[in-house]
Coordinates of C-alpha atoms in Angstrom, one line a residue:
Chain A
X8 CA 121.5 49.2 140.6
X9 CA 124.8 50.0 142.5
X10 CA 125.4 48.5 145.9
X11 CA 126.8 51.3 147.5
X12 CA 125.0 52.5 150.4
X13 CA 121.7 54.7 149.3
X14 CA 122.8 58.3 149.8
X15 CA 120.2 61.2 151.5
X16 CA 119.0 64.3 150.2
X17 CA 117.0 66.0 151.9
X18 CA 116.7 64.0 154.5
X19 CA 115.2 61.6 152.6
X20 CA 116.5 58.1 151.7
X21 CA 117.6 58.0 148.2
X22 CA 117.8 55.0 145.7
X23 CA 120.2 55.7 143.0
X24 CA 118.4 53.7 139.2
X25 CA 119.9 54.2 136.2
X26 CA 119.1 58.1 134.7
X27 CA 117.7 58.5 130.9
X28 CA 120.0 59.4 128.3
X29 CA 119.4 63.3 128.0
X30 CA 121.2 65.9 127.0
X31 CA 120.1 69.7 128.0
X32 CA 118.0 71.6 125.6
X33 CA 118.4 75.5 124.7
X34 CA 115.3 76.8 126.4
X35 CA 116.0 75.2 130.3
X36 CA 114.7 71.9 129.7
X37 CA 116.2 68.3 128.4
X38 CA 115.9 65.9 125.7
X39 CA 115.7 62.6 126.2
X40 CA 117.1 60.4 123.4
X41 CA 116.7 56.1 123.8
X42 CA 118.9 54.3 122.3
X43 CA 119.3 50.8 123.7
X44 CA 116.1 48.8 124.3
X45 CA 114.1 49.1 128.0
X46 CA 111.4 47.0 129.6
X47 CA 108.8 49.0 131.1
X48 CA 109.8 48.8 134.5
X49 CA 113.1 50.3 134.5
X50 CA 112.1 52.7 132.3
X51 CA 109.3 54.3 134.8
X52 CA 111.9 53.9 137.7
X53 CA 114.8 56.1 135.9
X54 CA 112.1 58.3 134.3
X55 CA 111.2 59.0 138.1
X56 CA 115.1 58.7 138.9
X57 CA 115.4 61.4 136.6
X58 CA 112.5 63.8 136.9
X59 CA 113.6 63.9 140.6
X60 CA 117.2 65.0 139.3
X61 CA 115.2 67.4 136.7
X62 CA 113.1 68.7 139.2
X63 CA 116.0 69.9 142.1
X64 CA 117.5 71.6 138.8
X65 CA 114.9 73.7 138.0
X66 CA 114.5 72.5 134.7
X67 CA 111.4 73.1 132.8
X68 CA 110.3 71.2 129.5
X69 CA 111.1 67.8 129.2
X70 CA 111.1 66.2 126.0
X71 CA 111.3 62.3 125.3
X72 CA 112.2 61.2 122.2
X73 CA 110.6 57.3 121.4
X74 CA 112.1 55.9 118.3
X75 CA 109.5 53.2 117.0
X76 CA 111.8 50.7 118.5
X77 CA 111.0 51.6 121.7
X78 CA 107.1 51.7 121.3
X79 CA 106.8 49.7 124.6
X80 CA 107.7 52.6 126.2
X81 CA 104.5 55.0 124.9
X82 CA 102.0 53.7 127.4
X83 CA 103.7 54.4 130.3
X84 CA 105.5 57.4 129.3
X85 CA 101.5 58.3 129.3
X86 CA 100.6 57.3 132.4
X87 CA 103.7 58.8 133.8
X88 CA 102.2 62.3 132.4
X89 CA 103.8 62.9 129.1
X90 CA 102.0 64.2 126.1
X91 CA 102.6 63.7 122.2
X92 CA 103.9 66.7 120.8
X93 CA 104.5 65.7 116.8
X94 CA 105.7 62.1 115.4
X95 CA 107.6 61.1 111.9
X96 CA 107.4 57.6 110.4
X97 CA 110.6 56.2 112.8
X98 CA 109.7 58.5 116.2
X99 CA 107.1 59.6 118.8
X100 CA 108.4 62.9 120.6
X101 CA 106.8 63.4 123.7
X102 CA 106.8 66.2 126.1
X103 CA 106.4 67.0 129.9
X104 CA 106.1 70.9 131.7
X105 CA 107.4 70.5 134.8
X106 CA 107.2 74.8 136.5
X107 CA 103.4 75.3 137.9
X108 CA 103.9 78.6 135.5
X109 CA 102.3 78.5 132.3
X110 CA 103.9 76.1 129.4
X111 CA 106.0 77.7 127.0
X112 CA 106.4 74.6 124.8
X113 CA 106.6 75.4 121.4
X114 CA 103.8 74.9 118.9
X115 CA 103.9 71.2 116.5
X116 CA 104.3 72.6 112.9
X117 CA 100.9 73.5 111.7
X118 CA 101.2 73.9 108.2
X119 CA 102.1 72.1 104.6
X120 CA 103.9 74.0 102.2
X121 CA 103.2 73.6 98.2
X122 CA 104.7 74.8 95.4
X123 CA 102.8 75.7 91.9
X124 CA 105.0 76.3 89.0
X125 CA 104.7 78.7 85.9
X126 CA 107.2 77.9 83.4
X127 CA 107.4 81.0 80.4
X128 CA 109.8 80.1 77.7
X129 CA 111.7 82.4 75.8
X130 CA 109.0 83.7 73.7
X131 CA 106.9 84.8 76.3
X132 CA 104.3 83.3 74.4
X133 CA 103.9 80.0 76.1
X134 CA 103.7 78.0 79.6
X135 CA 103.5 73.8 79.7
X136 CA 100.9 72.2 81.4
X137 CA 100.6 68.9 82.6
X138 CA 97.3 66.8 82.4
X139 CA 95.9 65.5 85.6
X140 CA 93.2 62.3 85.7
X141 CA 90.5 64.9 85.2
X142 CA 91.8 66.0 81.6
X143 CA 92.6 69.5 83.0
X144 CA 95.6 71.1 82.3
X145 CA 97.4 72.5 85.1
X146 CA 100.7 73.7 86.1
X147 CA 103.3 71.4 87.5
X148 CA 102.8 71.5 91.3
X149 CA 104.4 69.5 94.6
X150 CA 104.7 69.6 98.3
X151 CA 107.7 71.0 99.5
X152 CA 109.7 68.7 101.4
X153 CA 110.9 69.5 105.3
X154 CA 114.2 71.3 105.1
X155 CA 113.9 72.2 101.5
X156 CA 113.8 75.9 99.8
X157 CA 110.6 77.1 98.1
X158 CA 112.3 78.0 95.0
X159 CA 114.1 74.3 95.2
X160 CA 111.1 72.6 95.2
X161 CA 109.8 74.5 91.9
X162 CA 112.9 73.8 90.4
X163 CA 112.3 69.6 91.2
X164 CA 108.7 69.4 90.3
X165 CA 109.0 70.8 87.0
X166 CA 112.1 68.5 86.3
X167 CA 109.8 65.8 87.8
X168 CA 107.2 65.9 86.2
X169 CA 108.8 67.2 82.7
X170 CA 112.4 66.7 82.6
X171 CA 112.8 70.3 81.7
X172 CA 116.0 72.0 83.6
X173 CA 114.4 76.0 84.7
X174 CA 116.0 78.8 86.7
X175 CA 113.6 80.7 89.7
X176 CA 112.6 84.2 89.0
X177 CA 109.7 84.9 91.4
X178 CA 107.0 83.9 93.2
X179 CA 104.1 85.7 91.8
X180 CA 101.6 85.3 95.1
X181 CA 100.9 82.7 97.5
X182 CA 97.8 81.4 99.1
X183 CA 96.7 80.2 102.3
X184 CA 93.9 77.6 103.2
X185 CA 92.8 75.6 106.1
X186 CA 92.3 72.0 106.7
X187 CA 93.7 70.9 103.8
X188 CA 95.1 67.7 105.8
X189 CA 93.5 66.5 108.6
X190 CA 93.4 69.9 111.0
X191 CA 96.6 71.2 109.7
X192 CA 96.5 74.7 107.5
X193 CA 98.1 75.2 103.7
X194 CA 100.5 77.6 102.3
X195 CA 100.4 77.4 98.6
X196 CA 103.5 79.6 96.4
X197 CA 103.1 80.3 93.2
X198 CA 106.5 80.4 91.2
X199 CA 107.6 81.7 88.4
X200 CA 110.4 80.1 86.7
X201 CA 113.0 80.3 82.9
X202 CA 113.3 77.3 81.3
X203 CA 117.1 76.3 80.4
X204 CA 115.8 73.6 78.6
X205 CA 113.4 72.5 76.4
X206 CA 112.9 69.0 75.2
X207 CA 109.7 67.8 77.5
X208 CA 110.3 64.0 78.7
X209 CA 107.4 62.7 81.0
X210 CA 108.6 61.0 84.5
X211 CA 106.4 61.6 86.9
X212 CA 103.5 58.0 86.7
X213 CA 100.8 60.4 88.3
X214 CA 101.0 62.6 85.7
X215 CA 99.2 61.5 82.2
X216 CA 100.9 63.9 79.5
X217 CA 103.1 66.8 79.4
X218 CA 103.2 69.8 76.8
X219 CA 104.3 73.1 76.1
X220 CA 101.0 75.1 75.9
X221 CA 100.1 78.7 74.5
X222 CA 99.3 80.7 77.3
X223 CA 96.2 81.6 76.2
X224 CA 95.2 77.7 75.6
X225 CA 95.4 77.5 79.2
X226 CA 93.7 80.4 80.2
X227 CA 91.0 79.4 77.6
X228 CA 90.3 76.1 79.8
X229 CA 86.7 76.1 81.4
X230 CA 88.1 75.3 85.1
X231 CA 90.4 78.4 84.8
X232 CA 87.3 80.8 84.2
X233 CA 85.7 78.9 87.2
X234 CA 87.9 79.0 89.8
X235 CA 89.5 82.5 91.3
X236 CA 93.0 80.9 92.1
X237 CA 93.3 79.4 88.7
X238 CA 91.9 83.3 87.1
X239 CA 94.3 85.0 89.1
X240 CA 97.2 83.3 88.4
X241 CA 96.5 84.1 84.8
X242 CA 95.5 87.6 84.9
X243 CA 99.4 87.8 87.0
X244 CA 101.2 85.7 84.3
X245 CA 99.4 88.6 82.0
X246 CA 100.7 91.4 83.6
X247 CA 103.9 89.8 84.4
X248 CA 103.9 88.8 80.2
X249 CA 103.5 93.0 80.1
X250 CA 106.6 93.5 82.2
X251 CA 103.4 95.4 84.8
X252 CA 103.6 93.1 87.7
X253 CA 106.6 92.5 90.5
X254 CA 106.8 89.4 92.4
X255 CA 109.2 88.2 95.1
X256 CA 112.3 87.2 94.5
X257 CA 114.9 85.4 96.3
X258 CA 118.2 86.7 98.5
X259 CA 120.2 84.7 100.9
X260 CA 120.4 86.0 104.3
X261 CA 121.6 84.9 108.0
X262 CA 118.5 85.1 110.2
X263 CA 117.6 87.0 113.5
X264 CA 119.5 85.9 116.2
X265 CA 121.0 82.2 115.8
X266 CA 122.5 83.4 112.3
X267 CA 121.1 80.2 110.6
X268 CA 121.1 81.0 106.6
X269 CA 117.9 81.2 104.7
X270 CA 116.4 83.1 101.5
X271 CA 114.0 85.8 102.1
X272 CA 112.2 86.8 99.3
X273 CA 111.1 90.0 98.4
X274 CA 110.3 92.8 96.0
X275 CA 113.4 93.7 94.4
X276 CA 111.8 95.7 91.7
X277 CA 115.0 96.3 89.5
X278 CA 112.7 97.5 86.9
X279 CA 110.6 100.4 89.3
X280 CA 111.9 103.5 89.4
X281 CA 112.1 105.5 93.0
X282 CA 110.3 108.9 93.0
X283 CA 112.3 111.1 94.4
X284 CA 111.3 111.7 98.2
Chain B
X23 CA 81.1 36.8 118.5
X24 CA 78.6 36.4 117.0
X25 CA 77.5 32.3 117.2
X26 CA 75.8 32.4 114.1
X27 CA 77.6 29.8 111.7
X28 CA 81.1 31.0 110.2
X29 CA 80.4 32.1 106.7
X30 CA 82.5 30.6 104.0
X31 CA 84.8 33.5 102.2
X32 CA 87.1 31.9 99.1
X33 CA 86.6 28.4 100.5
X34 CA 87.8 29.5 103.9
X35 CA 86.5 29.4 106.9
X36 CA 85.8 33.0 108.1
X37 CA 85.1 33.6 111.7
X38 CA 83.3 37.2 112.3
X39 CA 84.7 40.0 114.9
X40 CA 83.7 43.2 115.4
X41 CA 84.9 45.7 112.6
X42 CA 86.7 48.7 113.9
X43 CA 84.7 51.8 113.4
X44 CA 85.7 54.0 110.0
X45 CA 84.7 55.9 107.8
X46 CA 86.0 56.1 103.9
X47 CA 88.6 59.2 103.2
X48 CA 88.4 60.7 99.6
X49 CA 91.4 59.0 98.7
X50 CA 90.2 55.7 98.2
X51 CA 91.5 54.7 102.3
X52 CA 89.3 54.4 105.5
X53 CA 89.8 56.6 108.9
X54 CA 89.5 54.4 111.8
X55 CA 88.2 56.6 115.3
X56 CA 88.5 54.6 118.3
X57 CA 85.8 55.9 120.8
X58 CA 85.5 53.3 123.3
X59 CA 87.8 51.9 125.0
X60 CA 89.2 48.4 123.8
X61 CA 91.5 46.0 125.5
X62 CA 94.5 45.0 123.3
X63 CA 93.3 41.5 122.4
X64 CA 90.0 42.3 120.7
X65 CA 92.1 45.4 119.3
X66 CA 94.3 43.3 117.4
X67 CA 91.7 40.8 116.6
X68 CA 89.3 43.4 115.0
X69 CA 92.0 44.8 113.6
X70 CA 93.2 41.9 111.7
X71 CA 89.7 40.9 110.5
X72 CA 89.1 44.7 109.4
X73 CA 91.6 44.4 107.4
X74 CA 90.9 41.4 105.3
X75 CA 87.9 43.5 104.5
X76 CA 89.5 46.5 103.7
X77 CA 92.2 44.6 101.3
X78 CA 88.9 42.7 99.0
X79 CA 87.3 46.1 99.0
X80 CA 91.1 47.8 97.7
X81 CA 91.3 50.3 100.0
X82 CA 94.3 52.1 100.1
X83 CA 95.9 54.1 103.1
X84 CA 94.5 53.3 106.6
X85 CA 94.7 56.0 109.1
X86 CA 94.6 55.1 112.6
X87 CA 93.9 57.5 114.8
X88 CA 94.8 56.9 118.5
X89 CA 93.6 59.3 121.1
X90 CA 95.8 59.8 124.4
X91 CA 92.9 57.7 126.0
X92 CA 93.7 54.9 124.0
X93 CA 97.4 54.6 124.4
X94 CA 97.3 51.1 125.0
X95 CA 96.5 50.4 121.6
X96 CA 100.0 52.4 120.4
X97 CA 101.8 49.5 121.0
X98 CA 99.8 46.5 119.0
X99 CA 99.8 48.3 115.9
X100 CA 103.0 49.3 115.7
X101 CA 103.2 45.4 115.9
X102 CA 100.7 44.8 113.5
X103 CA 102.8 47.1 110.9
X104 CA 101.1 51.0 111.2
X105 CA 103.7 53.7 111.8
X106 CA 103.8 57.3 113.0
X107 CA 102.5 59.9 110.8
X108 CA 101.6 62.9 113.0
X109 CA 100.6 63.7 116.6
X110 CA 99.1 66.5 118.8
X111 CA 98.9 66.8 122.4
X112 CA 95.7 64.5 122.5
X113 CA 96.0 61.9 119.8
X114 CA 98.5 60.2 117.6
X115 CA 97.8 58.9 113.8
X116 CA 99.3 56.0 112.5
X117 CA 99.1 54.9 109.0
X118 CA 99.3 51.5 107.0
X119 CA 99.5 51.8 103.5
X120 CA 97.8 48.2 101.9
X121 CA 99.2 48.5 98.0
X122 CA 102.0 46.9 96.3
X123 CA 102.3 49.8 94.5
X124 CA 104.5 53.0 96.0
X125 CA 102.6 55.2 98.7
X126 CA 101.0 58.2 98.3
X127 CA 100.7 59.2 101.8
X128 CA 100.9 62.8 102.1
X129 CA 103.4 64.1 103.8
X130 CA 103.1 65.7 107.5
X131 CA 103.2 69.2 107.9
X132 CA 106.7 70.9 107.4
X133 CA 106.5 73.9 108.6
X134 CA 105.9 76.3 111.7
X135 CA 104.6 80.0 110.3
X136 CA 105.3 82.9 112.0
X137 CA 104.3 86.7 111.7
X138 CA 106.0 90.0 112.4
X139 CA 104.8 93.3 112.7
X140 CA 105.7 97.0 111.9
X141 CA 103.2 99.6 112.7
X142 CA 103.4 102.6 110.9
X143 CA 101.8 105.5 112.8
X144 CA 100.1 108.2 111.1
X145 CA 102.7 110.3 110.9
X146 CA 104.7 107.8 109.1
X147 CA 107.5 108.4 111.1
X148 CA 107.4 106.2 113.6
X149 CA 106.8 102.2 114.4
X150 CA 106.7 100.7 117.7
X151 CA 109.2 98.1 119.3
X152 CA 108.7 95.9 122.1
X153 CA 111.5 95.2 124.9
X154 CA 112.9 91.7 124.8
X155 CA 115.4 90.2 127.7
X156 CA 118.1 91.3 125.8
X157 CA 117.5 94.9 125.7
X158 CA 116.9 95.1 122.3
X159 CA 113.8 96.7 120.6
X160 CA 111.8 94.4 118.3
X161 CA 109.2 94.4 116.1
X162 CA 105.6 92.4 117.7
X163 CA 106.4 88.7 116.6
X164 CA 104.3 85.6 117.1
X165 CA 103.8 82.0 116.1
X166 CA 100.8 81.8 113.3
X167 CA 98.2 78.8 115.1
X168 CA 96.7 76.0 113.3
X169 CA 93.8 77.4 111.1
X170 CA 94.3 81.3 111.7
X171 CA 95.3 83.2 109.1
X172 CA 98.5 85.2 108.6
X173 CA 97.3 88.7 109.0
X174 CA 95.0 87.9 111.6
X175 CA 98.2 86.4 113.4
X176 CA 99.7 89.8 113.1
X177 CA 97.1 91.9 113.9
X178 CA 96.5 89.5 117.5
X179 CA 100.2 89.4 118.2
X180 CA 100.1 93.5 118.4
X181 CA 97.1 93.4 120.5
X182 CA 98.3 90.9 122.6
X183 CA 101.8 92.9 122.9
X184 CA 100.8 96.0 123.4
X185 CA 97.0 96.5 123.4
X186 CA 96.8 98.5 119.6
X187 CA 94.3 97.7 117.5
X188 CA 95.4 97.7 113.8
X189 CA 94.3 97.3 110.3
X190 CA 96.7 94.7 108.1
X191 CA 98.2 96.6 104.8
X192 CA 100.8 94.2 103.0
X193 CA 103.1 91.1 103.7
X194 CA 106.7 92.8 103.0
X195 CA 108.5 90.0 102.5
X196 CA 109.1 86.7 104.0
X197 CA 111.4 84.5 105.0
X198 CA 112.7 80.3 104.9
X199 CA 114.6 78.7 107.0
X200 CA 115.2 75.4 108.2
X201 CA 116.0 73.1 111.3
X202 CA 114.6 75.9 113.7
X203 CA 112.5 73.3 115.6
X204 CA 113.4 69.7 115.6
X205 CA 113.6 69.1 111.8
X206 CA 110.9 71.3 110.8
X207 CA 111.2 74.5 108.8
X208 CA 110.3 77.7 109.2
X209 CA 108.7 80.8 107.0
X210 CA 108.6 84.2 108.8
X211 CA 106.1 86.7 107.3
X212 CA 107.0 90.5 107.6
X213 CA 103.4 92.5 108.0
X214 CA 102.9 96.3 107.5
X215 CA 100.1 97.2 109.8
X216 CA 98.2 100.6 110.0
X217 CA 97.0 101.2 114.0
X218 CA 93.8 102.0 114.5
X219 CA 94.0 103.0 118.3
X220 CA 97.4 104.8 119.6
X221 CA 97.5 104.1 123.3
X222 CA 100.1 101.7 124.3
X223 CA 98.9 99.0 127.3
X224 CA 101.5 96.7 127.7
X225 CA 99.8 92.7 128.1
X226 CA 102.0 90.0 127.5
X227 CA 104.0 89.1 130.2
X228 CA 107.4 87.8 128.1
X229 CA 108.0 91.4 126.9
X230 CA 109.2 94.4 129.3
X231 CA 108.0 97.4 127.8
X232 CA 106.4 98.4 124.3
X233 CA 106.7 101.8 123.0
X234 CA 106.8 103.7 119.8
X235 CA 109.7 104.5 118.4
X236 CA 111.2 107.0 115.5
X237 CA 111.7 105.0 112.8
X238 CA 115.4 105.9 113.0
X239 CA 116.1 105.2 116.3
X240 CA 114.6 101.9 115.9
X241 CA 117.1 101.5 112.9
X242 CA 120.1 102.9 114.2
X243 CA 120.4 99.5 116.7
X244 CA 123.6 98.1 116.7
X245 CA 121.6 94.5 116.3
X246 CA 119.4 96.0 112.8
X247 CA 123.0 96.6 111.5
X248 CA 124.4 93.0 112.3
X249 CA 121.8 91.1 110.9
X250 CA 120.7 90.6 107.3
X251 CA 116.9 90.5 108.0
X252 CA 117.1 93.6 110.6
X253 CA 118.8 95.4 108.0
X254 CA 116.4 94.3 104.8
X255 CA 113.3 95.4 106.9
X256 CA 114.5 98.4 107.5
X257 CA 115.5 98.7 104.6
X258 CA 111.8 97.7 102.9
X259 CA 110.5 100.1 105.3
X260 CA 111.9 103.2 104.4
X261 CA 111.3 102.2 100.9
X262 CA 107.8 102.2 101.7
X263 CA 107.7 105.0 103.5
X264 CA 108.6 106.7 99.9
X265 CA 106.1 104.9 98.4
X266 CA 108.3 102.8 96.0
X267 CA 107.9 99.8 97.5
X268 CA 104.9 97.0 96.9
X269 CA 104.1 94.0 99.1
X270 CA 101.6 91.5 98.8
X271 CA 98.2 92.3 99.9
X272 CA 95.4 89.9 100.8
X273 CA 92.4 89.0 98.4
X274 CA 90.4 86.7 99.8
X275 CA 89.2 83.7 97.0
X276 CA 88.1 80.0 96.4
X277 CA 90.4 77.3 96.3
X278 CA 91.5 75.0 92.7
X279 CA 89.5 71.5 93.4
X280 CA 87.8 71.7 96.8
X281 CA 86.1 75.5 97.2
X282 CA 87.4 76.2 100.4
X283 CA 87.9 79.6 101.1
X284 CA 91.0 81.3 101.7
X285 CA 93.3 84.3 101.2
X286 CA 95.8 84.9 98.1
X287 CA 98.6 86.9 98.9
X288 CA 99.8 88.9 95.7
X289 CA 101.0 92.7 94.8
X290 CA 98.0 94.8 93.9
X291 CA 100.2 97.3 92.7
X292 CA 97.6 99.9 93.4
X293 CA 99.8 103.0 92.9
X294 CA 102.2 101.4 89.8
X295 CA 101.7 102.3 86.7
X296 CA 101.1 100.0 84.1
X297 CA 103.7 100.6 80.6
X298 CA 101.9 100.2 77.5
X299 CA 102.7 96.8 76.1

């Protein structure tokens, strides 16, 4: 604490602690980032240092970021009023709404993303499999990882679990589900993909066997005349075999307004002809 | 404590705490749900002793989940060796992973989903925009919430933005991208919606004015000819409006292993023809 005299504002006597480490957010609010180690007790005196400062700013959302070195800091971030907003294995981020209006914090992400991947080879005559605990056959399939493109994650899990190289075409039709994990929802992409090579060499421990299998081994499997997602994705791979079906495929774009890049993917129906309007 | 005698376990003296309260996951780990309040001593103590059960028994993963009430307990097991896997704004899980062997702790969710809409009127001449600060005209958009389904999202985000009731046709196209919230990712669904009511009442309180709009005028924005995915929905749009473009409608199914319900998204393809193969 400085020992120069203890200024007023507002009238009122003011102690000058040591503020938080923030830096201001996009949206009107801060983020608070520690980096060096706190006992409790100078934390909850800067945090009220600070939310004074934060306060006579107008600022709004406050959001305190506690890597897991600095778990001594949860409880009383608690008690000081903070709520958990989302955590990763190394951090906690919490978050405070200071206006009386109504909170505009953003919603925690609320769903997984997986990737299923159909892999026709140059015959058009065959897809691989891999076999499961359960002695099913099933396409190659994987969680796609924070940060990473749909058609990227195809791409790795058939490598993964095959060591075959492929090329993304389409996604053929995705799913939804809820609850998958815990309370959170499920989006589940269905890719289409060209092999660019062919040799099959099992890496992936979870998986028991790999194989290039005729399509209509796989279709002939009792769990795929069972199940409606396993019976549609045949009856598409069909269609698609027949040249009648168009999927999405992929084009890089700058988004909206922050002109961040990303791939939106689409019909692009080279092969569909335009009436004539 | 119980002051029956300590019961001998591998030759070693074994005293007997309470257990924490679980129950087993499908996964071959145990959910621990704290529901009364526990001081930090018998936390850790019945903590400890849990675990020497759970390790004879094999058990895999152990979720710990911590509601806001019992953020006192954050702290000890971080110290006892759980870390963060995901939070909301009224509990926090942690997770300890017993095995030598590798984890397979799912992953937290990746992803924040969001929907936007274009209305086509009757006529098919015209959609609606919405005012945003910035004096442009947009299409409806809205965050998709935990355990609501993509066209429903689309259909309450038009209600809520300008009181029309509408029927959901086809997902366009949509859209990755990545780091648009913390870490997290991002996929942007484009929904074609048919109203079902035409009168205009303007709710949410974030948007200055709603209206419907000629297509054209809605297109000829100097922002829809800036940006990529102005420019592509427009784009899809008019295509549609000729009828030569297909989307993905909904069709709603059963799920590979578990039978949950839930919606496939794929091109019905209603109006294509199929070649003969």
């Amino acid at each position: 604490m400085s020992d120069q005299e203890a200024p007023l504002r507002n009238g009122v006597e003011h102690k000058i602690f040591e503020v938080l480490p923030f830096v201001d957010d996009d949206y009107g609010g801060v983020i608070v980032e520690m980096k060096t180690p706190m006992d409790t007790k100078t934390f909850v005196a800067a945090l009220r240092d600070s939310f004074e400062q934060w306060r006579l700013q107008g600022k709004k959302g406050v959001w305190l970021n506690l890597p897991l070195s600095h778990v001594n800091l949860v409880e009383p971030a608690v008690k000081e009023g903070f709520r958990y907003h989302h955590a990763e294995p190394t951090y906690l981020m919490l978050v405070y709404w200071i206006p009386e209006a109504e909170s505009t914090i953003p919603l925690n992400a609320s769903h997984r993303v997986r990737v299923g991947a159909v892999v026709l080879n140059h015959n058009k005559e065959e897809k691989y499999g891999s076999l499961c605990g359960s002695g099913i056959w099933k396409i190659p399939t994987g969680v796609v990882d924070e940060g990473e493109e749909i058609f990227a994650a195809a791409i790795r899990e058939v490598k993964e679990e095959t060591g075959i190289d492929t090329e993304f075409l389409e996604i053929l039709a995705f799913c939804q589900t809820h609850e998958s994990f815990f309370a959170k929802s499920d989006l589940f992409f269905v890719c289409l993909l060209r092999p660019t090579s062919f040799d099959i060499q099992k890496q992936d421990l979870e998986i028991e066997a790999a194989q290039w299998m005729r399509f209509e081994d796989s279709a002939s499997q009792p769990i795929t005349h069972k199940n409606d997602l396993f019976k549609d994705i045949h009856h598409i791979c069909s269609m698609k075999m027949e040249k009648s079906y168009s999927g999405f495929s992929k084009k890089p774009i700058t988004t909206f307004f922050d002109d961040k890049l990303g791939y939106l993917y689409l019909n692009k129906q080279e092969d569909m002809e335009k009436p004539s309007s």
